[in-house]
PDB file of N, CA and C in Angstrom:
ATOM      1  N   UNK A 184      14.929  26.536   6.375  1.00 48.00           N
ATOM      2  CA  UNK A 184      13.506  26.786   6.450  1.00 48.00           C
ATOM      3  C   UNK A 184      12.756  25.484   6.197  1.00 48.00           C
ATOM      4  N   UNK A 185      11.735  25.231   6.995  1.00 55.00           N
ATOM      5  CA  UNK A 185      10.935  24.020   6.850  1.00 55.00           C
ATOM      6  C   UNK A 185      10.053  24.122   5.613  1.00 55.00           C
ATOM      7  N   UNK A 186       9.999  23.042   4.841  1.00 55.00           N
ATOM      8  CA  UNK A 186       9.168  23.005   3.643  1.00 55.00           C
ATOM      9  C   UNK A 186       7.749  22.634   4.048  1.00 55.00           C
ATOM     10  N   UNK A 187       6.790  23.551   3.800  1.00 59.00           N
ATOM     11  CA  UNK A 187       5.401  23.310   4.195  1.00 59.00           C
ATOM     12  C   UNK A 187       4.683  22.383   3.229  1.00 59.00           C
ATOM     13  N   UNK A 188       5.029  22.438   1.957  1.00 60.00           N
ATOM     14  CA  UNK A 188       4.428  21.579   0.953  1.00 60.00           C
ATOM     15  C   UNK A 188       5.415  20.458   0.655  1.00 60.00           C
ATOM     16  N   UNK A 189       4.985  19.208   0.746  1.00 70.00           N
ATOM     17  CA  UNK A 189       5.922  18.107   0.482  1.00 70.00           C
ATOM     18  C   UNK A 189       6.347  18.091  -0.984  1.00 70.00           C
ATOM     19  N   UNK A 190       7.444  17.418  -1.231  1.00 81.00           N
ATOM     20  CA  UNK A 190       7.880  17.263  -2.621  1.00 81.00           C
ATOM     21  C   UNK A 190       6.810  16.480  -3.375  1.00 81.00           C
ATOM     22  N   UNK A 191       6.763  16.629  -4.699  1.00 80.00           N
ATOM     23  CA  UNK A 191       5.775  15.853  -5.462  1.00 80.00           C
ATOM     24  C   UNK A 191       5.885  14.352  -5.226  1.00 80.00           C
ATOM     25  N   UNK A 192       7.111  13.837  -5.129  1.00 80.00           N
ATOM     26  CA  UNK A 192       7.283  12.399  -4.893  1.00 80.00           C
ATOM     27  C   UNK A 192       6.739  12.006  -3.522  1.00 80.00           C
ATOM     28  N   UNK A 193       6.962  12.843  -2.514  1.00 84.00           N
ATOM     29  CA  UNK A 193       6.434  12.549  -1.175  1.00 84.00           C
ATOM     30  C   UNK A 193       4.911  12.625  -1.184  1.00 84.00           C
ATOM     31  N   UNK A 194       4.370  13.567  -1.935  1.00 82.00           N
ATOM     32  CA  UNK A 194       2.919  13.702  -2.012  1.00 82.00           C
ATOM     33  C   UNK A 194       2.281  12.485  -2.673  1.00 82.00           C
ATOM     34  N   UNK A 195       2.889  11.968  -3.735  1.00 85.00           N
ATOM     35  CA  UNK A 195       2.321  10.791  -4.408  1.00 85.00           C
ATOM     36  C   UNK A 195       2.452   9.555  -3.513  1.00 85.00           C
ATOM     37  N   UNK A 196       3.528   9.471  -2.738  1.00 88.00           N
ATOM     38  CA  UNK A 196       3.664   8.369  -1.774  1.00 88.00           C
ATOM     39  C   UNK A 196       2.557   8.438  -0.730  1.00 88.00           C
ATOM     40  N   UNK A 197       2.258   9.646  -0.241  1.00 88.00           N
ATOM     41  CA  UNK A 197       1.206   9.822   0.758  1.00 88.00           C
ATOM     42  C   UNK A 197      -0.158   9.489   0.165  1.00 88.00           C
ATOM     43  N   UNK A 198      -0.390   9.911  -1.078  1.00 87.00           N
ATOM     44  CA  UNK A 198      -1.643   9.592  -1.750  1.00 87.00           C
ATOM     45  C   UNK A 198      -1.802   8.085  -1.908  1.00 87.00           C
ATOM     46  N   UNK A 199      -0.740   7.415  -2.323  1.00 90.00           N
ATOM     47  CA  UNK A 199      -0.778   5.959  -2.487  1.00 90.00           C
ATOM     48  C   UNK A 199      -1.059   5.274  -1.159  1.00 90.00           C
ATOM     49  N   UNK A 200      -0.474   5.784  -0.080  1.00 92.00           N
ATOM     50  CA  UNK A 200      -0.716   5.201   1.241  1.00 92.00           C
ATOM     51  C   UNK A 200      -2.181   5.353   1.648  1.00 92.00           C
ATOM     52  N   UNK A 201      -2.784   6.496   1.284  1.00 91.00           N
ATOM     53  CA  UNK A 201      -4.188   6.732   1.623  1.00 91.00           C
ATOM     54  C   UNK A 201      -5.139   5.774   0.913  1.00 91.00           C
ATOM     55  N   UNK A 202      -4.757   5.305  -0.276  1.00 91.00           N
ATOM     56  CA  UNK A 202      -5.641   4.426  -1.047  1.00 91.00           C
ATOM     57  C   UNK A 202      -5.063   3.019  -1.214  1.00 91.00           C
ATOM     58  N   UNK A 203      -4.090   2.674  -0.384  1.00 93.00           N
ATOM     59  CA  UNK A 203      -3.473   1.341  -0.463  1.00 93.00           C
ATOM     60  C   UNK A 203      -4.501   0.238  -0.244  1.00 93.00           C
ATOM     61  N   UNK A 204      -5.537   0.502   0.554  1.00 94.00           N
ATOM     62  CA  UNK A 204      -6.578  -0.501   0.799  1.00 94.00           C
ATOM     63  C   UNK A 204      -7.283  -0.924  -0.495  1.00 94.00           C
ATOM     64  N   UNK A 205      -7.211  -0.087  -1.534  1.00 92.00           N
ATOM     65  CA  UNK A 205      -7.823  -0.402  -2.829  1.00 92.00           C
ATOM     66  C   UNK A 205      -6.824  -1.051  -3.781  1.00 92.00           C
ATOM     67  N   UNK A 206      -5.643  -1.398  -3.273  1.00 93.00           N
ATOM     68  CA  UNK A 206      -4.649  -2.075  -4.098  1.00 93.00           C
ATOM     69  C   UNK A 206      -3.726  -1.142  -4.858  1.00 93.00           C
ATOM     70  N   UNK A 207      -3.732   0.141  -4.506  1.00 93.00           N
ATOM     71  CA  UNK A 207      -2.881   1.121  -5.195  1.00 93.00           C
ATOM     72  C   UNK A 207      -1.460   1.040  -4.653  1.00 93.00           C
ATOM     73  N   UNK A 208      -0.499   1.006  -5.570  1.00 93.00           N
ATOM     74  CA  UNK A 208       0.915   1.006  -5.213  1.00 93.00           C
ATOM     75  C   UNK A 208       1.610   2.097  -6.030  1.00 93.00           C
ATOM     76  N   UNK A 209       2.870   2.343  -5.703  1.00 93.00           N
ATOM     77  CA  UNK A 209       3.673   3.295  -6.457  1.00 93.00           C
ATOM     78  C   UNK A 209       4.613   2.502  -7.352  1.00 93.00           C
ATOM     79  N   UNK A 210       4.690   2.879  -8.612  1.00 92.00           N
ATOM     80  CA  UNK A 210       5.569   2.229  -9.570  1.00 92.00           C
ATOM     81  C   UNK A 210       6.133   3.258 -10.531  1.00 92.00           C
ATOM     82  N   UNK A 211       6.687   2.777 -11.616  1.00 91.00           N
ATOM     83  CA  UNK A 211       7.260   3.654 -12.634  1.00 91.00           C
ATOM     84  C   UNK A 211       6.750   3.240 -14.005  1.00 91.00           C
ATOM     85  N   UNK A 212       6.284   4.214 -14.780  1.00 89.00           N
ATOM     86  CA  UNK A 212       5.844   3.985 -16.149  1.00 89.00           C
ATOM     87  C   UNK A 212       6.535   5.032 -17.021  1.00 89.00           C
ATOM     88  N   UNK A 213       7.274   4.567 -18.020  1.00 88.00           N
ATOM     89  CA  UNK A 213       8.016   5.454 -18.918  1.00 88.00           C
ATOM     90  C   UNK A 213       8.880   6.436 -18.137  1.00 88.00           C
ATOM     91  N   UNK A 214       9.435   5.982 -17.025  1.00 89.00           N
ATOM     92  CA  UNK A 214      10.324   6.809 -16.222  1.00 89.00           C
ATOM     93  C   UNK A 214       9.636   7.755 -15.265  1.00 89.00           C
ATOM     94  N   UNK A 215       8.310   7.774 -15.247  1.00 88.00           N
ATOM     95  CA  UNK A 215       7.570   8.669 -14.354  1.00 88.00           C
ATOM     96  C   UNK A 215       7.066   7.897 -13.142  1.00 88.00           C
ATOM     97  N   UNK A 216       7.151   8.506 -11.966  1.00 90.00           N
ATOM     98  CA  UNK A 216       6.583   7.914 -10.758  1.00 90.00           C
ATOM     99  C   UNK A 216       5.080   7.863 -10.948  1.00 90.00           C
ATOM    100  N   UNK A 217       4.498   6.674 -10.760  1.00 92.00           N
ATOM    101  CA  UNK A 217       3.088   6.470 -11.088  1.00 92.00           C
ATOM    102  C   UNK A 217       2.333   5.758  -9.980  1.00 92.00           C
ATOM    103  N   UNK A 218       1.025   6.004  -9.927  1.00 93.00           N
ATOM    104  CA  UNK A 218       0.122   5.245  -9.070  1.00 93.00           C
ATOM    105  C   UNK A 218      -0.368   4.076  -9.913  1.00 93.00           C
ATOM    106  N   UNK A 219      -0.289   2.869  -9.365  1.00 93.00           N
ATOM    107  CA  UNK A 219      -0.589   1.660 -10.118  1.00 93.00           C
ATOM    108  C   UNK A 219      -1.671   0.832  -9.412  1.00 93.00           C
ATOM    109  N   UNK A 220      -2.492   0.170 -10.214  1.00 93.00           N
ATOM    110  CA  UNK A 220      -3.450  -0.820  -9.718  1.00 93.00           C
ATOM    111  C   UNK A 220      -3.380  -2.001 -10.670  1.00 93.00           C
ATOM    112  N   UNK A 221      -3.070  -3.166 -10.138  1.00 92.00           N
ATOM    113  CA  UNK A 221      -3.004  -4.363 -10.962  1.00 92.00           C
ATOM    114  C   UNK A 221      -2.003  -4.248 -12.104  1.00 92.00           C
ATOM    115  N   UNK A 222      -0.906  -3.544 -11.883  1.00 90.00           N
ATOM    116  CA  UNK A 222       0.118  -3.402 -12.906  1.00 90.00           C
ATOM    117  C   UNK A 222      -0.177  -2.349 -13.966  1.00 90.00           C
ATOM    118  N   UNK A 223      -1.280  -1.624 -13.811  1.00 91.00           N
ATOM    119  CA  UNK A 223      -1.644  -0.575 -14.775  1.00 91.00           C
ATOM    120  C   UNK A 223      -1.634   0.780 -14.077  1.00 91.00           C
ATOM    121  N   UNK A 224      -1.123   1.784 -14.791  1.00 92.00           N
ATOM    122  CA  UNK A 224      -1.048   3.132 -14.242  1.00 92.00           C
ATOM    123  C   UNK A 224      -2.427   3.785 -14.227  1.00 92.00           C
ATOM    124  N   UNK A 225      -2.727   4.480 -13.138  1.00 89.00           N
ATOM    125  CA  UNK A 225      -3.954   5.268 -13.073  1.00 89.00           C
ATOM    126  C   UNK A 225      -3.639   6.743 -12.906  1.00 89.00           C
ATOM    127  N   UNK A 226      -2.397   7.065 -12.612  1.00 89.00           N
ATOM    128  CA  UNK A 226      -1.971   8.449 -12.489  1.00 89.00           C
ATOM    129  C   UNK A 226      -0.455   8.494 -12.410  1.00 89.00           C
ATOM    130  N   UNK A 227       0.110   9.653 -12.733  1.00 89.00           N
ATOM    131  CA  UNK A 227       1.566   9.783 -12.654  1.00 89.00           C
ATOM    132  C   UNK A 227       1.949  11.218 -12.363  1.00 89.00           C
ATOM    133  N   UNK A 228       3.172  11.387 -11.873  1.00 87.00           N
ATOM    134  CA  UNK A 228       3.694  12.722 -11.654  1.00 87.00           C
ATOM    135  C   UNK A 228       3.949  13.382 -12.998  1.00 87.00           C
ATOM    136  N   UNK A 229       3.552  14.616 -13.106  1.00 84.00           N
ATOM    137  CA  UNK A 229       3.805  15.421 -14.309  1.00 84.00           C
ATOM    138  C   UNK A 229       4.265  16.782 -13.788  1.00 84.00           C
ATOM    139  N   UNK A 230       5.581  16.959 -13.728  1.00 82.00           N
ATOM    140  CA  UNK A 230       6.121  18.161 -13.108  1.00 82.00           C
ATOM    141  C   UNK A 230       5.841  18.130 -11.622  1.00 82.00           C
ATOM    142  N   UNK A 231       5.154  19.142 -11.119  1.00 79.00           N
ATOM    143  CA  UNK A 231       4.807  19.162  -9.698  1.00 79.00           C
ATOM    144  C   UNK A 231       3.327  18.870  -9.465  1.00 79.00           C
ATOM    145  N   UNK A 232       2.681  18.234 -10.454  1.00 80.00           N
ATOM    146  CA  UNK A 232       1.269  17.871 -10.353  1.00 80.00           C
ATOM    147  C   UNK A 232       1.108  16.379 -10.631  1.00 80.00           C
ATOM    148  N   UNK A 233      -0.069  15.866 -10.339  1.00 82.00           N
ATOM    149  CA  UNK A 233      -0.388  14.472 -10.652  1.00 82.00           C
ATOM    150  C   UNK A 233      -1.436  14.478 -11.757  1.00 82.00           C
ATOM    151  N   UNK A 234      -1.162  13.754 -12.826  1.00 85.00           N
ATOM    152  CA  UNK A 234      -2.111  13.595 -13.932  1.00 85.00           C
ATOM    153  C   UNK A 234      -2.796  12.250 -13.752  1.00 85.00           C
ATOM    154  N   UNK A 235      -4.117  12.223 -13.868  1.00 85.00           N
ATOM    155  CA  UNK A 235      -4.880  10.998 -13.681  1.00 85.00           C
ATOM    156  C   UNK A 235      -5.483  10.520 -14.987  1.00 85.00           C
ATOM    157  N   UNK A 236      -5.549   9.216 -15.141  1.00 84.00           N
ATOM    158  CA  UNK A 236      -6.207   8.593 -16.287  1.00 84.00           C
ATOM    159  C   UNK A 236      -7.696   8.530 -15.974  1.00 84.00           C
ATOM    160  N   UNK A 237      -8.508   9.025 -16.891  1.00 77.00           N
ATOM    161  CA  UNK A 237      -9.949   9.009 -16.697  1.00 77.00           C
ATOM    162  C   UNK A 237     -10.554   7.841 -17.449  1.00 77.00           C
ATOM    163  N   UNK A 238     -11.654   7.326 -16.949  1.00 74.00           N
ATOM    164  CA  UNK A 238     -12.331   6.208 -17.582  1.00 74.00           C
ATOM    165  C   UNK A 238     -13.061   6.624 -18.849  1.00 74.00           C
ATOM    166  N   UNK A 239     -13.752   5.681 -19.451  1.00 78.00           N
ATOM    167  CA  UNK A 239     -14.460   5.930 -20.716  1.00 78.00           C
ATOM    168  C   UNK A 239     -15.879   6.445 -20.514  1.00 78.00           C
ATOM    169  N   UNK A 240     -16.357   6.461 -19.287  1.00 78.00           N
ATOM    170  CA  UNK A 240     -17.712   6.906 -18.992  1.00 78.00           C
ATOM    171  C   UNK A 240     -17.824   8.417 -19.230  1.00 78.00           C
ATOM    172  N   UNK A 241     -18.616   8.873 -20.220  1.00 80.00           N
ATOM    173  CA  UNK A 241     -18.707  10.303 -20.511  1.00 80.00           C
ATOM    174  C   UNK A 241     -19.182  11.133 -19.321  1.00 80.00           C
ATOM    175  N   UNK A 242     -20.142  10.625 -18.555  1.00 84.00           N
ATOM    176  CA  UNK A 242     -20.641  11.371 -17.407  1.00 84.00           C
ATOM    177  C   UNK A 242     -19.553  11.491 -16.327  1.00 84.00           C
ATOM    178  N   UNK A 243     -18.857  10.401 -16.067  1.00 79.00           N
ATOM    179  CA  UNK A 243     -17.767  10.419 -15.089  1.00 79.00           C
ATOM    180  C   UNK A 243     -16.636  11.323 -15.537  1.00 79.00           C
ATOM    181  N   UNK A 244     -16.344  11.315 -16.826  1.00 80.00           N
ATOM    182  CA  UNK A 244     -15.292  12.162 -17.392  1.00 80.00           C
ATOM    183  C   UNK A 244     -15.658  13.632 -17.203  1.00 80.00           C
ATOM    184  N   UNK A 245     -16.891  14.002 -17.516  1.00 83.00           N
ATOM    185  CA  UNK A 245     -17.349  15.369 -17.355  1.00 83.00           C
ATOM    186  C   UNK A 245     -17.310  15.787 -15.889  1.00 83.00           C
ATOM    187  N   UNK A 246     -17.692  14.891 -14.992  1.00 84.00           N
ATOM    188  CA  UNK A 246     -17.677  15.189 -13.562  1.00 84.00           C
ATOM    189  C   UNK A 246     -16.244  15.421 -13.087  1.00 84.00           C
ATOM    190  N   UNK A 247     -15.309  14.598 -13.538  1.00 80.00           N
ATOM    191  CA  UNK A 247     -13.911  14.775 -13.135  1.00 80.00           C
ATOM    192  C   UNK A 247     -13.349  16.093 -13.640  1.00 80.00           C
ATOM    193  N   UNK A 248     -13.663  16.459 -14.876  1.00 80.00           N
ATOM    194  CA  UNK A 248     -13.176  17.715 -15.421  1.00 80.00           C
ATOM    195  C   UNK A 248     -13.789  18.918 -14.710  1.00 80.00           C
ATOM    196  N   UNK A 249     -15.028  18.792 -14.267  1.00 86.00           N
ATOM    197  CA  UNK A 249     -15.695  19.881 -13.565  1.00 86.00           C
ATOM    198  C   UNK A 249     -15.178  20.074 -12.140  1.00 86.00           C
ATOM    199  N   UNK A 250     -14.516  19.043 -11.605  1.00 81.00           N
ATOM    200  CA  UNK A 250     -14.037  19.109 -10.219  1.00 81.00           C
ATOM    201  C   UNK A 250     -12.926  20.131 -10.037  1.00 81.00           C
ATOM    202  N   UNK A 251     -12.258  20.496 -11.124  1.00 68.00           N
ATOM    203  CA  UNK A 251     -11.183  21.502 -11.017  1.00 68.00           C
ATOM    204  C   UNK A 251      -9.945  20.891 -10.601  1.00 68.00           C
TER     205      UNK A 251
END
């Protein structure tokens, strides 16, 4: 049977490809597949989801949490 949803690793690779123009690459942090910019992680695989690092801006943080 064909898998309609890509594996989490394939999904993070596709996400990285979509934002590669911004300098995003795929790397590893503490053994987790991660999205990296300038050698720093901005998100990583957590099970079958991607967890993102949020900035310090309270308004931006609230907006990201409200996005669902």
